[in-house]
Short mmCIF file of C-alpha atoms in Angstrom, two decimals:
data_model
loop_
_atom_site.label_atom_id
_atom_site.label_comp_id
_atom_site.label_asym_id
_atom_site.label_seq_id
_atom_site.Cartn_x
_atom_site.Cartn_y
_atom_site.Cartn_z
CA MET A 1 -8.88 -78.74 27.88
CA LEU A 2 -8.59 -79.47 24.15
CA LEU A 3 -7.54 -75.93 23.32
CA ARG A 4 -4.74 -75.88 25.87
CA SER A 5 -3.35 -79.24 24.77
CA THR A 6 -3.41 -78.15 21.13
CA ILE A 7 -1.57 -74.97 21.96
CA ASN A 8 1.06 -76.97 23.83
CA GLN A 9 1.66 -79.14 20.75
CA VAL A 10 1.98 -76.21 18.35
CA SER A 11 3.88 -73.15 19.49
CA ALA A 12 2.42 -69.69 19.10
CA GLU A 13 5.42 -68.71 16.99
CA GLU A 14 4.81 -71.62 14.57
CA MET A 15 1.18 -70.60 14.24
CA GLY A 16 2.20 -67.04 13.45
CA ILE A 17 0.61 -65.64 16.60
CA ASP A 18 2.63 -63.06 18.48
CA ASP A 19 0.65 -63.13 21.76
CA TYR A 20 -2.24 -65.58 21.74
CA SER A 21 -3.25 -65.08 25.38
CA GLY A 22 -3.26 -61.32 24.97
CA ILE A 23 -5.43 -61.57 21.87
CA VAL A 24 -7.97 -63.80 23.64
CA LYS A 25 -8.10 -61.50 26.67
CA ARG A 26 -8.69 -58.47 24.47
CA LEU A 27 -11.38 -60.28 22.52
CA LYS A 28 -13.12 -61.36 25.72
CA SER A 29 -12.89 -57.89 27.25
CA ARG A 30 -14.54 -56.36 24.19
CA LEU A 31 -17.40 -58.92 24.36
CA ILE A 32 -17.79 -59.13 20.61
CA LEU A 33 -21.51 -59.66 20.20
CA ARG A 34 -21.97 -57.95 16.85
CA GLU A 35 -21.93 -59.74 13.53
CA ASP A 36 -18.43 -60.98 12.74
CA SER A 37 -17.50 -60.27 9.15
CA GLN A 38 -15.02 -63.14 8.90
CA LEU A 39 -17.34 -65.71 10.38
CA GLY A 40 -20.33 -64.38 8.50
CA GLN A 41 -22.54 -65.27 11.47
CA PRO A 42 -25.37 -63.26 13.04
CA VAL A 43 -25.17 -62.31 16.71
CA LEU A 44 -23.84 -65.28 18.71
CA PRO A 45 -23.67 -65.95 22.46
CA SER A 46 -20.40 -64.54 23.78
CA LEU A 47 -19.12 -67.91 25.03
CA ARG A 48 -19.77 -69.67 21.71
CA LEU A 49 -18.24 -66.81 19.72
CA GLY A 50 -15.19 -66.85 22.00
CA ILE A 51 -14.70 -70.58 21.41
CA ILE A 52 -14.93 -70.12 17.63
CA LEU A 53 -12.34 -67.34 17.78
CA GLN A 54 -10.02 -69.50 19.89
CA LEU A 55 -10.36 -72.40 17.44
CA LYS A 56 -9.53 -70.10 14.54
CA ALA A 57 -6.54 -68.76 16.48
CA ILE A 58 -5.03 -72.27 16.76
CA GLY A 59 -5.55 -72.98 13.06
CA VAL A 60 -8.96 -74.66 12.87
CA GLU A 61 -10.64 -73.34 9.73
CA ILE A 62 -14.23 -72.34 10.38
CA THR A 63 -16.44 -70.57 7.90
CA ALA A 64 -20.12 -69.75 7.97
CA GLU A 65 -20.73 -72.45 5.37
CA GLN A 66 -18.88 -75.04 7.42
CA GLN A 67 -20.91 -74.23 10.51
CA GLN A 68 -24.10 -74.74 8.57
CA GLN A 69 -23.03 -77.99 6.88
CA ASN A 70 -20.37 -79.63 9.08
CA ASN A 71 -21.95 -81.35 12.08
CA SER A 72 -18.56 -82.36 13.50
CA ILE A 73 -17.52 -78.69 13.77
CA ASN A 74 -20.79 -77.81 15.49
CA ASP A 75 -20.45 -80.82 17.81
CA LEU A 76 -16.92 -79.75 18.74
CA ILE A 77 -18.03 -76.19 19.49
CA SER A 78 -21.00 -77.43 21.52
CA GLU A 79 -18.82 -79.86 23.48
CA LEU A 80 -16.32 -77.13 24.33
CA GLU A 81 -19.18 -74.81 25.28
CA SER A 82 -20.62 -77.44 27.65
CA HIS A 83 -17.19 -78.08 29.14
CA GLU A 84 -16.68 -74.38 29.89
CA ASN A 85 -20.13 -74.17 31.49
CA ARG A 86 -19.40 -77.22 33.66
CA MET A 87 -16.08 -75.77 34.77
CA ALA A 88 -17.75 -72.47 35.66
CA GLN A 89 -20.39 -74.29 37.73
CA GLN A 90 -17.74 -76.36 39.51
CA MET A 91 -15.77 -73.26 40.44
CA LYS A 92 -18.95 -71.59 41.60
CA GLY A 93 -19.76 -74.68 43.66
CA ILE A 94 -16.34 -74.72 45.31
CA ASP A 95 -16.64 -71.04 46.14
CA GLY A 96 -20.14 -71.65 47.53
CA ILE A 97 -18.93 -74.48 49.78
CA GLU A 98 -16.12 -72.34 51.17
CA LYS A 99 -18.55 -69.52 51.93
CA LEU A 100 -21.02 -71.94 53.50
CA ASN A 101 -18.30 -73.34 55.77
CA ARG A 102 -17.48 -69.81 56.95
CA VAL A 103 -21.16 -69.25 57.63
CA LYS A 104 -21.37 -72.45 59.68
CA ILE A 105 -18.44 -71.29 61.80
CA LYS A 106 -20.10 -67.92 62.44
CA MET A 107 -23.37 -69.62 63.39
CA ALA A 108 -21.47 -71.89 65.79
CA CYS A 109 -19.93 -68.78 67.38
CA LEU A 110 -23.40 -67.33 67.94
CA GLU A 111 -24.62 -70.63 69.40
CA TRP A 112 -21.76 -70.51 71.89
CA TYR A 113 -22.56 -66.86 72.65
CA LYS A 114 -26.21 -67.73 73.32
CA LYS A 115 -25.25 -70.51 75.75
CA ASP A 116 -22.63 -68.35 77.48
CA CYS A 117 -25.16 -65.55 78.03
CA LYS A 118 -27.67 -67.98 79.47
CA ALA A 119 -25.03 -69.30 81.88
CA LYS A 120 -24.57 -65.69 83.07
CA GLY A 121 -28.29 -65.43 83.76
CA ILE A 122 -29.23 -63.18 80.86
CA GLY A 123 -30.47 -64.00 77.38
CA TYR A 124 -28.32 -63.23 74.36
CA TYR A 125 -30.87 -60.68 73.11
CA ASP A 126 -30.60 -58.52 76.23
CA SER A 127 -26.86 -59.00 76.54
CA TYR A 128 -26.32 -57.73 73.01
CA LYS A 129 -28.83 -54.91 73.38
CA ASN A 130 -27.14 -53.58 76.50
CA LEU A 131 -23.54 -54.56 75.55
CA TYR A 132 -22.83 -56.02 78.97
CA PHE A 133 -19.73 -58.04 78.01
CA CYS A 134 -16.72 -57.84 75.67
CA SER A 135 -18.10 -60.82 73.73
CA ASP A 136 -21.09 -58.66 72.74
CA ASN A 137 -18.86 -56.58 70.47
CA ASP A 138 -17.49 -59.67 68.72
CA VAL A 139 -21.04 -60.66 67.83
CA THR A 140 -21.36 -57.64 65.53
CA LYS A 141 -18.61 -59.03 63.29
CA HIS A 142 -20.22 -62.48 63.09
CA LYS A 143 -23.60 -60.93 62.39
CA LYS A 144 -22.24 -58.84 59.53
CA VAL A 145 -20.73 -61.86 57.75
CA LEU A 146 -23.92 -63.89 58.15
CA THR A 147 -26.21 -61.07 57.05
CA ASN A 148 -24.19 -60.30 53.93
CA TYR A 149 -24.16 -63.97 52.96
CA TRP A 150 -27.90 -64.56 53.41
CA ARG A 151 -28.96 -61.23 51.95
CA ASN A 152 -27.07 -62.05 48.73
CA LEU A 153 -28.37 -65.62 48.69
CA VAL A 154 -31.98 -64.48 49.09
CA GLU A 155 -31.58 -61.89 46.33
CA ASP A 156 -30.20 -64.59 44.02
CA ALA A 157 -33.03 -66.99 44.89
CA GLU A 158 -35.64 -64.29 44.30
CA ARG A 159 -34.23 -63.61 40.82
CA LYS A 160 -33.64 -67.27 40.00
CA PRO A 161 -35.48 -69.80 42.22
CA GLN A 162 -33.40 -72.82 43.23
CA LYS A 163 -36.06 -75.30 42.16
CA GLU A 164 -39.39 -75.44 40.39
CA GLY A 165 -42.28 -74.38 42.60
CA ALA A 166 -40.09 -72.98 45.40
CA TYR A 167 -37.53 -70.23 45.77
CA MET A 168 -35.22 -72.34 47.94
CA ARG A 169 -34.46 -76.01 48.36
CA GLU A 170 -35.49 -77.42 51.74
CA THR A 171 -31.91 -77.71 53.03
CA TRP A 172 -31.18 -74.04 52.32
CA LEU A 173 -34.56 -72.94 53.65
CA TYR A 174 -33.91 -74.82 56.90
CA ALA A 175 -30.49 -73.16 57.25
CA GLY A 176 -31.98 -69.76 56.38
CA THR A 177 -34.70 -70.18 59.00
CA ASN A 178 -32.13 -70.97 61.69
CA TYR A 179 -30.13 -67.93 60.62
CA ARG A 180 -33.21 -65.69 60.75
CA ARG A 181 -34.24 -66.94 64.20
CA MET A 182 -30.73 -66.49 65.58
CA VAL A 183 -29.67 -63.22 63.96
CA GLU A 184 -32.80 -61.09 63.51
CA PRO A 185 -33.21 -60.66 67.30
CA LEU A 186 -29.75 -59.05 67.26
CA ASP A 187 -30.91 -56.58 64.61
CA ILE A 188 -33.97 -55.84 66.73
CA ALA A 189 -31.69 -55.29 69.75
CA GLU A 190 -29.63 -52.78 67.76
CA TYR A 191 -32.79 -51.01 66.58
CA TYR A 192 -34.35 -50.56 70.04
CA ARG A 193 -30.96 -49.74 71.59
CA GLN A 194 -31.51 -46.33 69.99
CA GLU A 195 -33.61 -44.01 72.10
CA GLY A 196 -37.13 -43.36 70.83
CA LYS A 197 -37.19 -46.04 68.14
CA ARG A 198 -40.53 -47.71 67.43
CA ASP A 199 -42.19 -50.09 64.96
CA TYR A 200 -39.23 -52.18 63.77
CA GLN A 201 -41.58 -54.20 61.55
CA THR A 202 -42.30 -51.18 59.35
CA ASN A 203 -39.20 -49.05 59.75
CA GLY A 204 -36.30 -51.38 60.39
CA ARG A 205 -36.88 -54.89 59.05
CA SER A 206 -34.73 -56.06 56.14
CA LYS A 207 -36.44 -57.50 53.07
CA HIS A 208 -34.42 -60.72 53.19
CA TYR A 209 -35.91 -61.55 56.61
CA ILE A 210 -39.40 -60.98 55.25
CA LEU A 211 -38.78 -63.28 52.28
CA LEU A 212 -37.14 -66.02 54.36
CA GLU A 213 -40.10 -65.98 56.73
CA GLN A 214 -42.60 -65.97 53.86
CA TRP A 215 -40.92 -68.91 52.11
CA GLN A 216 -40.66 -70.86 55.35
CA LYS A 217 -44.36 -70.36 56.11
CA GLU A 218 -45.35 -71.42 52.60
CA HIS A 219 -43.29 -74.59 53.03
CA THR A 220 -44.60 -75.52 56.48
CA GLU A 221 -48.27 -74.59 56.13
CA LYS A 222 -49.21 -78.18 55.31
CA LEU A 223 -47.19 -79.45 58.29
CA ALA A 224 -48.84 -77.21 60.89
CA GLY A 225 -50.23 -78.93 63.95
CA ALA A 226 -49.90 -79.42 67.70
CA PRO A 227 -46.34 -79.61 69.08
CA ASN A 228 -45.02 -83.17 69.16
CA ASP A 229 -43.07 -84.84 71.97
CA LYS A 230 -39.72 -84.23 70.27
CA LYS A 231 -40.40 -80.49 70.11
CA LYS A 232 -41.29 -80.45 73.79
CA GLN A 233 -38.19 -82.42 74.75
CA ASN A 234 -35.89 -80.11 72.77
CA VAL A 235 -37.42 -76.80 73.85
CA ALA A 236 -34.60 -76.10 76.35
CA GLY A 237 -32.07 -75.55 73.56
CA SER A 238 -34.41 -74.19 70.92
CA LEU A 239 -34.55 -70.80 69.26
CA THR A 240 -37.70 -68.70 69.47
CA GLU A 241 -39.61 -69.43 66.26
CA ASP A 242 -40.96 -65.95 65.66
CA SER A 243 -37.81 -63.98 64.88
CA CYS A 244 -39.77 -60.77 65.64
CA PHE A 245 -40.74 -61.91 69.15
CA TRP A 246 -38.44 -59.35 70.79
CA MET A 247 -39.88 -56.58 68.66
CA ASN A 248 -43.28 -57.43 70.16
CA VAL A 249 -41.77 -57.38 73.66
CA GLU A 250 -40.22 -53.95 73.06
CA GLU A 251 -43.51 -52.57 71.76
CA ALA A 252 -45.30 -54.05 74.79
CA LEU A 253 -42.84 -52.25 77.11
CA ILE A 254 -43.66 -48.99 75.33
CA SER A 255 -47.38 -49.73 75.70
CA CYS A 256 -46.90 -50.23 79.45
CA LYS A 257 -45.43 -46.75 79.72
CA GLN A 258 -48.37 -45.31 77.78
CA LEU A 259 -50.83 -47.21 79.97
CA LYS A 260 -49.23 -45.65 83.03
CA ASP A 261 -48.52 -42.09 81.85
CA GLY A 262 -50.37 -41.52 78.58
CA SER A 263 -53.56 -39.66 77.74
CA ASN A 264 -56.92 -41.41 78.02
CA VAL A 265 -56.87 -42.22 74.31
CA GLU A 266 -53.30 -43.54 74.53
CA LYS A 267 -54.19 -45.63 77.59
CA GLN A 268 -57.14 -47.24 75.84
CA SER A 269 -55.06 -48.05 72.75
CA ALA A 270 -52.17 -49.34 74.88
CA ARG A 271 -54.47 -51.62 76.87
CA GLU A 272 -55.85 -53.15 73.68
CA ARG A 273 -52.34 -53.79 72.37
CA LEU A 274 -51.30 -55.36 75.67
CA ASN A 275 -54.29 -57.68 75.66
CA MET A 276 -53.32 -58.83 72.16
CA PHE A 277 -49.71 -59.27 73.26
CA GLU A 278 -50.79 -61.43 76.21
CA GLN A 279 -52.71 -63.70 73.85
CA TYR A 280 -49.83 -63.76 71.37
CA VAL A 281 -47.35 -64.87 74.06
CA MET A 282 -49.71 -67.54 75.34
CA ASP A 283 -50.17 -68.91 71.82
CA GLN A 284 -46.39 -69.12 71.45
CA ILE A 285 -46.06 -70.91 74.79
CA ASN A 286 -48.83 -73.40 73.99
CA ASN A 287 -46.99 -74.27 70.79
CA TYR A 288 -43.59 -74.54 72.54
CA ALA A 289 -42.44 -71.88 70.08
CA VAL A 290 -40.45 -69.66 72.46
CA SER A 291 -37.07 -70.33 74.00
CA PRO A 292 -37.12 -70.73 77.82
CA ASP A 293 -34.46 -67.99 77.83
CA ILE A 294 -37.27 -65.42 77.75
CA PHE A 295 -38.06 -66.36 81.37
CA LEU A 296 -34.56 -65.50 82.68
CA GLU A 297 -34.98 -62.95 85.46
CA LYS A 298 -33.04 -60.18 83.70
CA SER A 299 -34.74 -60.55 80.31
CA SER A 300 -36.77 -57.79 78.67
CA PHE A 301 -39.78 -60.09 78.70
CA MET A 302 -39.60 -60.50 82.47
CA ASN A 303 -39.16 -56.72 82.81
CA TRP A 304 -42.34 -56.30 80.80
CA TRP A 305 -44.17 -58.83 82.94
CA LYS A 306 -43.19 -57.04 86.15
CA ASP A 307 -44.25 -53.66 84.72
CA PHE A 308 -47.52 -55.10 83.50
CA GLN A 309 -48.32 -56.66 86.89
CA GLU A 310 -47.74 -53.34 88.64
CA ILE A 311 -50.15 -51.33 86.52
CA ILE A 312 -53.04 -53.72 85.85
CA GLU A 313 -55.79 -54.31 88.36
CA THR A 314 -55.34 -57.23 90.77
CA SER A 315 -58.60 -58.71 89.53
CA HIS A 316 -57.12 -59.16 86.06
CA ASP A 317 -56.95 -62.84 85.24
CA SER A 318 -55.64 -64.48 82.10
CA PRO A 319 -54.11 -67.77 80.91
CA LEU A 320 -50.68 -66.09 80.78
CA ARG A 321 -50.99 -64.97 84.41
CA GLY A 322 -51.83 -68.51 85.45
CA PHE A 323 -48.91 -69.91 83.46
CA MET A 324 -46.39 -67.42 84.87
CA LYS A 325 -47.53 -68.19 88.40
CA ASN A 326 -47.80 -71.97 88.27
CA CYS A 327 -46.26 -73.53 85.16
CA ARG A 328 -43.32 -71.44 84.00
CA ARG A 329 -40.61 -73.65 85.47
CA GLN A 330 -42.11 -76.77 83.92
CA TYR A 331 -41.93 -75.31 80.43
CA GLU A 332 -38.19 -75.81 79.97
CA LYS A 333 -38.60 -79.49 80.86
CA GLY A 334 -41.27 -79.90 78.19
CA GLN A 335 -43.85 -80.79 80.81
CA PHE A 336 -46.21 -77.82 80.59
#
C-alpha cells in the first residue's frame, strides 16, 4: 500500500511522529465523524476521513481548499479508499471460503451418517430421534455448525439480498436447500423426542428454514412439472424434498392415537387429518419427492402405517393403500 511504502521511506522520527501506529489506532477507535476543525470539512465517511488523517500524518498537506480545487488530491484519496474496500472484500471472501469448506465437510459427515443408518436398517431421522448409536451424538455437533452458518447467512441475505430480484444467488440457494432438507429433519427429531410436543410448524420451526423454503419455492415455481427420468433414476439416494415431512408423520401418529382413544369430536377431527395426510403422502410419492428411506421397516412412517391399518375399517381403500401393497418396492428403482 502507498501509505506503508511511504512510511518505510521516511522514518517516524524524521517526520516528528512519536508513535504513528498508536495515533492511527486511537483515531480509528474514536471514529471521528464530526467536523474536523483542521480539515475544515463537514461530516465525512469514516474510511475517507481516516485516509486523509493518515496522509496528513506522513506529511501530505491537505486543506479544505485543496480538496475542493485539487483533483489529484481527491483522486489519490478516492484510489486509496477503493483499495481499502477491495482489500476488505478480499479478506471477507477468503474468510467466507474457509467457512464454506467447513460447512461442506459437515454436510459430507451427515451424508455418511444417513447412508450408515440406512445400512443398519433404520433411517437417519429415527436413529437420531431415538439416539440408537454413538454416531447419533456426533451429529449434534455437525448440526450446530451448519445451523449457525446458515442462520447467519440467511439473516445477511434478508438484510442485503445477494442479487437484484432475489435474496440469494442460485448456487447458494441450491446449497441452502440441501442443508434444509438434510438438517431440518434432525431438528424435528429433537422436537418430538420431548414428550408431549406438538405442532412443530408453529412452535418449533426456525425462521431461517421458513425463508430458505420460501426463496426456493419462488425460484422453482416456473420450473414445476412432472418428475423427469433423471429424478426417478436418482430417487434412491435423494433427500425428501419437504423438510417438514417428518413433522407431518409425527402429527399423523398423534392423530392415530386420538382416532383410537379420543372423544367423538377428537376422533372426527383426527380422521379428517389422517385423510389429508394420506393424500399428502401420495402426492409426494407421485412426484418422487420422498426418500425411499421412509419405507424402511423401523421408520416412524412405517410405524404410522401399521397403526393406521389396525384402526381403520378393512373396507377402506385409497391410492396409498394400493401403493403400499403393490408398488412400494418398485419406487426405489424409479419404476413406480
